PDB file of C-alpha atoms in Angstrom:
ATOM      1  CA  UNK X   1      17.358 -46.022  11.420  1.00 47.00           C
ATOM      2  CA  UNK X   2      16.287 -44.748   8.049  1.00 44.00           C
ATOM      3  CA  UNK X   3      14.134 -41.980   9.694  1.00 41.00           C
ATOM      4  CA  UNK X   4      17.162 -41.008  11.870  1.00 45.00           C
ATOM      5  CA  UNK X   5      19.352 -40.853   8.918  1.00 48.00           C
ATOM      6  CA  UNK X   6      16.996 -38.720   6.960  1.00 48.00           C
ATOM      7  CA  UNK X   7      16.547 -36.305  10.009  1.00 41.00           C
ATOM      8  CA  UNK X   8      20.424 -36.110  10.331  1.00 48.00           C
ATOM      9  CA  UNK X   9      20.769 -35.364   6.624  1.00 51.00           C
ATOM     10  CA  UNK X  10      18.120 -32.679   6.788  1.00 44.00           C
ATOM     11  CA  UNK X  11      19.775 -31.032   9.746  1.00 50.00           C
ATOM     12  CA  UNK X  12      23.063 -30.948   7.754  1.00 50.00           C
ATOM     13  CA  UNK X  13      21.357 -29.399   4.818  1.00 46.00           C
ATOM     14  CA  UNK X  14      19.592 -26.865   7.028  1.00 48.00           C
ATOM     15  CA  UNK X  15      22.826 -25.865   8.602  1.00 53.00           C
ATOM     16  CA  UNK X  16      24.353 -25.205   5.305  1.00 51.00           C
ATOM     17  CA  UNK X  17      21.413 -23.314   4.127  1.00 50.00           C
ATOM     18  CA  UNK X  18      21.478 -21.040   7.265  1.00 50.00           C
ATOM     19  CA  UNK X  19      25.250 -20.471   6.754  1.00 55.00           C
ATOM     20  CA  UNK X  20      24.693 -19.499   3.049  1.00 50.00           C
ATOM     21  CA  UNK X  21      21.973 -16.996   3.910  1.00 46.00           C
ATOM     22  CA  UNK X  22      24.017 -15.512   6.703  1.00 49.00           C
ATOM     23  CA  UNK X  23      26.972 -14.824   4.407  1.00 45.00           C
ATOM     24  CA  UNK X  24      24.760 -13.461   1.725  1.00 44.00           C
ATOM     25  CA  UNK X  25      23.175 -11.084   4.305  1.00 51.00           C
ATOM     26  CA  UNK X  26      26.584  -9.918   5.461  1.00 47.00           C
ATOM     27  CA  UNK X  27      27.665  -9.414   1.636  1.00 48.00           C
ATOM     28  CA  UNK X  28      24.502  -7.411   0.968  1.00 42.00           C
ATOM     29  CA  UNK X  29      24.879  -5.210   4.101  1.00 46.00           C
ATOM     30  CA  UNK X  30      28.603  -4.539   3.245  1.00 45.00           C
ATOM     31  CA  UNK X  31      27.572  -3.665  -0.491  1.00 47.00           C
ATOM     32  CA  UNK X  32      24.814  -1.297   0.731  1.00 43.00           C
ATOM     33  CA  UNK X  33      27.154   0.456   3.062  1.00 43.00           C
ATOM     34  CA  UNK X  34      29.788   0.798   0.454  1.00 43.00           C
ATOM     35  CA  UNK X  35      27.129   2.234  -1.973  1.00 39.00           C
ATOM     36  CA  UNK X  36      25.996   4.663   0.711  1.00 42.00           C
ATOM     37  CA  UNK X  37      29.478   5.909   1.238  1.00 47.00           C
ATOM     38  CA  UNK X  38      30.004   6.592  -2.589  1.00 48.00           C
ATOM     39  CA  UNK X  39      26.692   7.989  -3.462  1.00 45.00           C
ATOM     40  CA  UNK X  40      25.951  11.254  -1.623  1.00 54.00           C
ATOM     41  CA  UNK X  41      22.489  11.547  -0.122  1.00 54.00           C
ATOM     42  CA  UNK X  42      21.098  14.983   0.431  1.00 55.00           C
ATOM     43  CA  UNK X  43      19.992  15.800   3.913  1.00 54.00           C
ATOM     44  CA  UNK X  44      17.114  18.359   5.069  1.00 49.00           C
ATOM     45  CA  UNK X  45      17.243  20.015   8.437  1.00 55.00           C
ATOM     46  CA  UNK X  46      14.306  21.882   9.958  1.00 53.00           C
ATOM     47  CA  UNK X  47      15.358  23.995  12.982  1.00 58.00           C
ATOM     48  CA  UNK X  48      13.416  26.183  15.409  1.00 56.00           C
ATOM     49  CA  UNK X  49      15.188  29.123  16.883  1.00 57.00           C
ATOM     50  CA  UNK X  50      15.235  32.857  17.423  1.00 56.00           C
ATOM     51  CA  UNK X  51      15.881  35.221  14.605  1.00 55.00           C
ATOM     52  CA  UNK X  52      16.455  39.035  14.587  1.00 59.00           C
ATOM     53  CA  UNK X  53      16.277  39.309  10.705  1.00 56.00           C
ATOM     54  CA  UNK X  54      12.833  40.434   9.515  1.00 53.00           C
ATOM     55  CA  UNK X  55      13.418  38.621   6.244  1.00 52.00           C
ATOM     56  CA  UNK X  56      14.044  35.213   7.853  1.00 52.00           C
ATOM     57  CA  UNK X  57      10.783  35.743   9.905  1.00 50.00           C
ATOM     58  CA  UNK X  58       8.883  36.440   6.697  1.00 56.00           C
ATOM     59  CA  UNK X  59      10.395  33.465   5.054  1.00 59.00           C
ATOM     60  CA  UNK X  60       9.399  31.339   7.929  1.00 62.00           C
ATOM     61  CA  UNK X  61       5.931  32.509   7.848  1.00 63.00           C
ATOM     62  CA  UNK X  62       5.674  31.897   4.216  1.00 64.00           C
ATOM     63  CA  UNK X  63       6.904  28.300   4.619  1.00 67.00           C
ATOM     64  CA  UNK X  64       4.218  27.767   7.317  1.00 67.00           C
ATOM     65  CA  UNK X  65       1.604  29.216   5.097  1.00 65.00           C
ATOM     66  CA  UNK X  66       2.644  27.016   2.198  1.00 64.00           C
ATOM     67  CA  UNK X  67       2.559  23.903   4.375  1.00 68.00           C
ATOM     68  CA  UNK X  68      -0.947  24.814   5.482  1.00 67.00           C
ATOM     69  CA  UNK X  69      -2.021  25.117   1.921  1.00 64.00           C
ATOM     70  CA  UNK X  70      -0.635  21.784   1.030  1.00 65.00           C
ATOM     71  CA  UNK X  71      -2.333  20.166   3.934  1.00 68.00           C
ATOM     72  CA  UNK X  72      -5.758  21.627   2.716  1.00 67.00           C
ATOM     73  CA  UNK X  73      -4.926  20.732  -0.870  1.00 69.00           C
ATOM     74  CA  UNK X  74      -7.396  17.710  -1.110  1.00 74.00           C
ATOM     75  CA  UNK X  75     -10.252  19.823   0.368  1.00 75.00           C
ATOM     76  CA  UNK X  76      -9.422  22.606  -2.180  1.00 75.00           C
ATOM     77  CA  UNK X  77      -9.343  20.039  -5.122  1.00 76.00           C
ATOM     78  CA  UNK X  78     -12.793  18.725  -4.042  1.00 80.00           C
ATOM     79  CA  UNK X  79     -14.632  21.819  -3.038  1.00 81.00           C
ATOM     80  CA  UNK X  80     -13.464  24.266  -5.747  1.00 84.00           C
ATOM     81  CA  UNK X  81     -13.460  22.105  -8.811  1.00 87.00           C
ATOM     82  CA  UNK X  82     -15.768  19.872 -10.790  1.00 88.00           C
ATOM     83  CA  UNK X  83     -14.828  16.843  -8.684  1.00 90.00           C
ATOM     84  CA  UNK X  84     -17.805  16.858  -6.415  1.00 90.00           C
ATOM     85  CA  UNK X  85     -20.277  16.561  -9.274  1.00 91.00           C
ATOM     86  CA  UNK X  86     -18.358  13.999 -11.215  1.00 92.00           C
ATOM     87  CA  UNK X  87     -17.777  11.614  -8.201  1.00 91.00           C
ATOM     88  CA  UNK X  88     -21.353  11.805  -6.930  1.00 91.00           C
ATOM     89  CA  UNK X  89     -22.747  11.141 -10.532  1.00 92.00           C
ATOM     90  CA  UNK X  90     -20.247   7.948 -10.992  1.00 92.00           C
ATOM     91  CA  UNK X  91     -21.380   6.797  -7.434  1.00 90.00           C
ATOM     92  CA  UNK X  92     -25.075   6.927  -8.508  1.00 90.00           C
ATOM     93  CA  UNK X  93     -24.357   5.233 -11.680  1.00 89.00           C
ATOM     94  CA  UNK X  94     -22.683   2.329  -9.896  1.00 88.00           C
ATOM     95  CA  UNK X  95     -25.356   1.963  -7.346  1.00 86.00           C
ATOM     96  CA  UNK X  96     -27.962   2.002 -10.139  1.00 86.00           C
ATOM     97  CA  UNK X  97     -26.279  -0.799 -11.898  1.00 84.00           C
ATOM     98  CA  UNK X  98     -26.058  -2.781  -8.632  1.00 81.00           C
ATOM     99  CA  UNK X  99     -22.562  -3.994  -9.286  1.00 81.00           C
ATOM    100  CA  UNK X 100     -21.374  -3.606  -5.663  1.00 76.00           C
ATOM    101  CA  UNK X 101     -17.856  -2.529  -5.845  1.00 79.00           C
ATOM    102  CA  UNK X 102     -17.315  -2.709  -9.712  1.00 79.00           C
ATOM    103  CA  UNK X 103     -15.840  -0.393 -10.766  1.00 84.00           C
ATOM    104  CA  UNK X 104     -13.781  -0.165  -7.510  1.00 86.00           C
ATOM    105  CA  UNK X 105     -13.467   3.056  -5.553  1.00 87.00           C
ATOM    106  CA  UNK X 106      -9.922   3.526  -6.719  1.00 90.00           C
ATOM    107  CA  UNK X 107     -10.951   3.511 -10.498  1.00 89.00           C
ATOM    108  CA  UNK X 108     -13.928   5.854  -9.886  1.00 89.00           C
ATOM    109  CA  UNK X 109     -11.691   8.374  -7.913  1.00 89.00           C
ATOM    110  CA  UNK X 110      -8.899   8.317 -10.500  1.00 90.00           C
ATOM    111  CA  UNK X 111     -11.411   8.769 -13.316  1.00 90.00           C
ATOM    112  CA  UNK X 112     -13.086  11.650 -11.474  1.00 91.00           C
ATOM    113  CA  UNK X 113      -9.619  13.228 -10.762  1.00 90.00           C
ATOM    114  CA  UNK X 114      -8.380  13.034 -14.545  1.00 90.00           C
ATOM    115  CA  UNK X 115     -11.784  14.401 -15.758  1.00 91.00           C
ATOM    116  CA  UNK X 116     -11.433  17.294 -13.164  1.00 90.00           C
ATOM    117  CA  UNK X 117      -7.903  17.991 -14.656  1.00 89.00           C
ATOM    118  CA  UNK X 118      -9.407  18.064 -18.135  1.00 90.00           C
ATOM    119  CA  UNK X 119     -12.333  20.525 -17.256  1.00 89.00           C
ATOM    120  CA  UNK X 120     -10.215  22.716 -15.014  1.00 87.00           C
ATOM    121  CA  UNK X 121      -7.380  23.053 -17.454  1.00 87.00           C
ATOM    122  CA  UNK X 122      -8.520  26.518 -18.827  1.00 88.00           C
ATOM    123  CA  UNK X 123      -8.926  28.131 -15.215  1.00 87.00           C
ATOM    124  CA  UNK X 124      -5.793  26.648 -13.924  1.00 85.00           C
ATOM    125  CA  UNK X 125      -3.892  27.805 -17.069  1.00 87.00           C
ATOM    126  CA  UNK X 126      -5.237  31.272 -16.324  1.00 86.00           C
ATOM    127  CA  UNK X 127      -3.969  30.980 -12.700  1.00 84.00           C
ATOM    128  CA  UNK X 128      -0.558  30.125 -13.848  1.00 83.00           C
ATOM    129  CA  UNK X 129      -0.305  32.790 -16.490  1.00 84.00           C
ATOM    130  CA  UNK X 130      -1.705  35.609 -14.401  1.00 84.00           C
ATOM    131  CA  UNK X 131      -0.429  34.782 -10.924  1.00 82.00           C
ATOM    132  CA  UNK X 132       2.143  32.038 -10.585  1.00 80.00           C
ATOM    133  CA  UNK X 133       4.401  32.750 -13.480  1.00 84.00           C
ATOM    134  CA  UNK X 134       4.697  36.539 -12.600  1.00 82.00           C
ATOM    135  CA  UNK X 135       5.268  35.620  -8.864  1.00 78.00           C
ATOM    136  CA  UNK X 136       7.959  33.120  -9.716  1.00 79.00           C
ATOM    137  CA  UNK X 137       9.624  35.740 -11.841  1.00 82.00           C
ATOM    138  CA  UNK X 138       9.319  38.234  -8.976  1.00 78.00           C
ATOM    139  CA  UNK X 139       7.309  40.778 -10.947  1.00 82.00           C
ATOM    140  CA  UNK X 140       4.518  40.746  -8.377  1.00 79.00           C
ATOM    141  CA  UNK X 141       4.214  40.273  -4.604  1.00 76.00           C
ATOM    142  CA  UNK X 142       2.450  37.574  -2.548  1.00 73.00           C
ATOM    143  CA  UNK X 143      -0.839  39.309  -1.918  1.00 77.00           C
ATOM    144  CA  UNK X 144      -1.275  40.480  -5.594  1.00 81.00           C
ATOM    145  CA  UNK X 145      -0.487  36.847  -6.747  1.00 80.00           C
ATOM    146  CA  UNK X 146      -3.135  35.473  -4.418  1.00 80.00           C
ATOM    147  CA  UNK X 147      -5.704  37.899  -5.605  1.00 82.00           C
ATOM    148  CA  UNK X 148      -4.939  37.036  -9.290  1.00 81.00           C
ATOM    149  CA  UNK X 149      -4.829  33.391  -8.582  1.00 81.00           C
ATOM    150  CA  UNK X 150      -8.366  33.374  -6.774  1.00 82.00           C
ATOM    151  CA  UNK X 151     -10.056  35.460  -9.644  1.00 85.00           C
ATOM    152  CA  UNK X 152     -10.251  32.809 -12.394  1.00 86.00           C
ATOM    153  CA  UNK X 153     -11.437  30.156  -9.831  1.00 86.00           C
ATOM    154  CA  UNK X 154     -13.865  32.435  -8.515  1.00 87.00           C
ATOM    155  CA  UNK X 155     -15.277  33.448 -11.836  1.00 87.00           C
ATOM    156  CA  UNK X 156     -15.584  29.816 -12.763  1.00 88.00           C
ATOM    157  CA  UNK X 157     -17.432  28.818  -9.679  1.00 89.00           C
ATOM    158  CA  UNK X 158     -19.943  31.761 -10.089  1.00 88.00           C
ATOM    159  CA  UNK X 159     -20.898  30.271 -13.400  1.00 88.00           C
ATOM    160  CA  UNK X 160     -22.321  27.180 -11.682  1.00 89.00           C
ATOM    161  CA  UNK X 161     -23.640  28.792  -8.459  1.00 89.00           C
ATOM    162  CA  UNK X 162     -27.257  29.516  -8.031  1.00 89.00           C
ATOM    163  CA  UNK X 163     -28.229  32.993  -6.954  1.00 86.00           C
ATOM    164  CA  UNK X 164     -30.483  31.428  -4.256  1.00 89.00           C
ATOM    165  CA  UNK X 165     -27.480  29.466  -2.648  1.00 88.00           C
ATOM    166  CA  UNK X 166     -25.365  32.593  -2.886  1.00 87.00           C
ATOM    167  CA  UNK X 167     -28.015  34.802  -1.241  1.00 85.00           C
ATOM    168  CA  UNK X 168     -28.332  32.153   1.590  1.00 88.00           C
ATOM    169  CA  UNK X 169     -24.640  32.547   2.560  1.00 87.00           C
ATOM    170  CA  UNK X 170     -24.660  36.340   2.157  1.00 86.00           C
ATOM    171  CA  UNK X 171     -27.680  36.483   4.603  1.00 88.00           C
ATOM    172  CA  UNK X 172     -25.864  34.105   7.058  1.00 88.00           C
ATOM    173  CA  UNK X 173     -22.691  36.079   6.890  1.00 83.00           C
ATOM    174  CA  UNK X 174     -24.800  39.359   7.365  1.00 84.00           C
ATOM    175  CA  UNK X 175     -23.156  41.073   4.361  1.00 80.00           C
ATOM    176  CA  UNK X 176     -24.641  43.870   2.538  1.00 81.00           C
ATOM    177  CA  UNK X 177     -26.071  43.192  -0.992  1.00 80.00           C
ATOM    178  CA  UNK X 178     -23.168  43.442  -3.328  1.00 78.00           C
ATOM    179  CA  UNK X 179     -23.407  45.505  -6.444  1.00 79.00           C
ATOM    180  CA  UNK X 180     -21.608  42.963  -8.498  1.00 78.00           C
ATOM    181  CA  UNK X 181     -19.910  39.512  -8.176  1.00 78.00           C
ATOM    182  CA  UNK X 182     -16.617  41.020  -7.713  1.00 77.00           C
ATOM    183  CA  UNK X 183     -17.601  42.273  -4.249  1.00 78.00           C
ATOM    184  CA  UNK X 184     -18.658  38.915  -2.997  1.00 81.00           C
ATOM    185  CA  UNK X 185     -15.759  37.330  -1.029  1.00 84.00           C
ATOM    186  CA  UNK X 186     -14.548  33.953  -2.076  1.00 82.00           C
ATOM    187  CA  UNK X 187     -15.181  32.322   1.224  1.00 85.00           C
ATOM    188  CA  UNK X 188     -19.072  32.979   0.607  1.00 86.00           C
ATOM    189  CA  UNK X 189     -18.771  31.630  -2.989  1.00 88.00           C
ATOM    190  CA  UNK X 190     -17.176  28.299  -2.064  1.00 88.00           C
ATOM    191  CA  UNK X 191     -19.999  26.910   0.093  1.00 89.00           C
ATOM    192  CA  UNK X 192     -22.702  28.132  -2.171  1.00 91.00           C
ATOM    193  CA  UNK X 193     -20.871  26.600  -5.016  1.00 91.00           C
ATOM    194  CA  UNK X 194     -20.723  23.321  -3.168  1.00 91.00           C
ATOM    195  CA  UNK X 195     -24.434  22.985  -2.334  1.00 92.00           C
ATOM    196  CA  UNK X 196     -25.200  24.011  -5.986  1.00 92.00           C
ATOM    197  CA  UNK X 197     -22.999  21.205  -7.211  1.00 91.00           C
ATOM    198  CA  UNK X 198     -24.595  18.696  -4.876  1.00 91.00           C
ATOM    199  CA  UNK X 199     -28.089  19.510  -6.145  1.00 92.00           C
ATOM    200  CA  UNK X 200     -26.949  19.226  -9.789  1.00 91.00           C
ATOM    201  CA  UNK X 201     -25.237  16.010  -9.153  1.00 91.00           C
ATOM    202  CA  UNK X 202     -28.326  14.427  -7.410  1.00 92.00           C
ATOM    203  CA  UNK X 203     -30.518  15.546 -10.309  1.00 92.00           C
ATOM    204  CA  UNK X 204     -28.276  13.874 -12.807  1.00 90.00           C
ATOM    205  CA  UNK X 205     -28.046  10.836 -10.544  1.00 90.00           C
ATOM    206  CA  UNK X 206     -31.853  10.630 -10.514  1.00 90.00           C
ATOM    207  CA  UNK X 207     -32.055  10.644 -14.233  1.00 90.00           C
ATOM    208  CA  UNK X 208     -29.420   7.766 -14.443  1.00 88.00           C
ATOM    209  CA  UNK X 209     -31.581   5.761 -11.968  1.00 87.00           C
ATOM    210  CA  UNK X 210     -34.746   5.824 -13.996  1.00 88.00           C
ATOM    211  CA  UNK X 211     -33.974   3.174 -16.718  1.00 87.00           C
ATOM    212  CA  UNK X 212     -32.351   0.718 -14.286  1.00 87.00           C
ATOM    213  CA  UNK X 213     -35.321   1.345 -11.855  1.00 86.00           C
ATOM    214  CA  UNK X 214     -37.726   0.450 -14.674  1.00 85.00           C
ATOM    215  CA  UNK X 215     -35.779  -2.800 -15.431  1.00 85.00           C
ATOM    216  CA  UNK X 216     -35.820  -3.801 -11.689  1.00 81.00           C
ATOM    217  CA  UNK X 217     -39.609  -3.271 -11.635  1.00 84.00           C
ATOM    218  CA  UNK X 218     -40.255  -5.294 -14.782  1.00 83.00           C
ATOM    219  CA  UNK X 219     -38.116  -8.170 -13.600  1.00 80.00           C
ATOM    220  CA  UNK X 220     -39.894  -8.176 -10.185  1.00 81.00           C
ATOM    221  CA  UNK X 221     -43.257  -8.301 -11.702  1.00 80.00           C
ATOM    222  CA  UNK X 222     -42.336 -11.057 -14.066  1.00 78.00           C
ATOM    223  CA  UNK X 223     -40.886 -13.057 -11.231  1.00 76.00           C
ATOM    224  CA  UNK X 224     -43.877 -12.579  -8.942  1.00 77.00           C
ATOM    225  CA  UNK X 225     -46.226 -13.601 -11.913  1.00 77.00           C
ATOM    226  CA  UNK X 226     -44.263 -16.758 -12.262  1.00 76.00           C
ATOM    227  CA  UNK X 227     -44.441 -17.460  -8.642  1.00 74.00           C
ATOM    228  CA  UNK X 228     -40.600 -17.353  -8.003  1.00 71.00           C
ATOM    229  CA  UNK X 229     -40.974 -15.047  -5.140  1.00 69.00           C
ATOM    230  CA  UNK X 230     -37.967 -16.695  -3.410  1.00 72.00           C
ATOM    231  CA  UNK X 231     -35.658 -15.752  -6.318  1.00 69.00           C
ATOM    232  CA  UNK X 232     -33.806 -12.397  -5.636  1.00 72.00           C
ATOM    233  CA  UNK X 233     -34.752 -10.020  -8.587  1.00 68.00           C
ATOM    234  CA  UNK X 234     -31.286  -8.560  -8.513  1.00 71.00           C
ATOM    235  CA  UNK X 235     -29.909 -11.779  -9.845  1.00 75.00           C
ATOM    236  CA  UNK X 236     -32.107 -11.588 -12.982  1.00 76.00           C
ATOM    237  CA  UNK X 237     -32.065  -7.954 -13.529  1.00 78.00           C
ATOM    238  CA  UNK X 238     -28.289  -7.207 -13.046  1.00 82.00           C
ATOM    239  CA  UNK X 239     -27.241  -9.032 -16.406  1.00 84.00           C
ATOM    240  CA  UNK X 240     -29.979  -6.960 -18.192  1.00 84.00           C
ATOM    241  CA  UNK X 241     -28.887  -3.620 -16.736  1.00 86.00           C
ATOM    242  CA  UNK X 242     -25.222  -4.444 -17.645  1.00 86.00           C
ATOM    243  CA  UNK X 243     -26.349  -5.449 -21.208  1.00 87.00           C
ATOM    244  CA  UNK X 244     -28.255  -2.181 -21.502  1.00 85.00           C
ATOM    245  CA  UNK X 245     -25.457  -0.110 -20.118  1.00 85.00           C
ATOM    246  CA  UNK X 246     -23.102  -1.704 -22.665  1.00 87.00           C
ATOM    247  CA  UNK X 247     -25.442  -1.505 -25.727  1.00 89.00           C
ATOM    248  CA  UNK X 248     -26.073   2.208 -25.324  1.00 86.00           C
ATOM    249  CA  UNK X 249     -22.384   2.949 -24.520  1.00 87.00           C
ATOM    250  CA  UNK X 250     -23.137   4.235 -21.110  1.00 85.00           C
ATOM    251  CA  UNK X 251     -19.560   5.318 -20.191  1.00 90.00           C
ATOM    252  CA  UNK X 252     -19.562   7.631 -23.310  1.00 91.00           C
ATOM    253  CA  UNK X 253     -22.885   9.120 -22.560  1.00 90.00           C
ATOM    254  CA  UNK X 254     -22.210   9.767 -18.917  1.00 90.00           C
ATOM    255  CA  UNK X 255     -18.673  11.298 -19.553  1.00 90.00           C
ATOM    256  CA  UNK X 256     -20.043  13.476 -22.409  1.00 90.00           C
ATOM    257  CA  UNK X 257     -22.974  14.607 -20.111  1.00 90.00           C
ATOM    258  CA  UNK X 258     -20.529  15.520 -17.257  1.00 89.00           C
ATOM    259  CA  UNK X 259     -18.034  17.290 -19.541  1.00 89.00           C
ATOM    260  CA  UNK X 260     -20.779  19.190 -21.312  1.00 89.00           C
ATOM    261  CA  UNK X 261     -22.424  20.289 -18.052  1.00 87.00           C
ATOM    262  CA  UNK X 262     -19.379  22.397 -17.342  1.00 86.00           C
ATOM    263  CA  UNK X 263     -18.225  23.342 -20.916  1.00 80.00           C
ATOM    264  CA  UNK X 264     -21.269  23.427 -22.680  1.00 64.00           C
TER     265      UNK X 264
END
């Protein structure tokens, strides 16, 4: 009987709970509908149709080109800036420490992105002053704005591009030997810049690996001499590598080396 009474009381309480939740839901829906009626929400319509006005056709093509550029923005950010070298060096550093996913990928990517903004501030400011600002003020056309915008980025990439890599893509593209760097198209400079950055990043990563590799070798030799062959060396060497990295202020040294490799 006690069990039946407790079940009955629980059913009565649950019915009241369901009723309260139902009325609260109705009240929230009614309130949200009232807010939606009082607050104007802007709408955006994208229509496809025929046009006989050349200005409308040109505007449509400009919008399509803008959407294409926005879709390629991550690739442009990675391949035409210092982001490639920075993220590779940071990945080498994490692998050399052997800390698995610490720092996590989100932290490394965010740090590399903000370092990229810091390093590219000067070229991007030139792009804004020479191309975007006059274009927004309707002082120059779209083609002139594109040429002026690409010139600072092109000059910046050439500073860190090896002649060997640049000559490789000039031969692959079967272009004549240019008289100066201004005659080299930007679509040739970008892949040459990327492979130059990859080589530089791997060189810096190898230098970072050396002290941590020495610690691993010393710990492995000590464990083998003590007969502890079943004990993984990484368990002993990891605290020593973290301690060494903290004592020498590793983040400061790596950040300073990365920034000076572009600005020094």
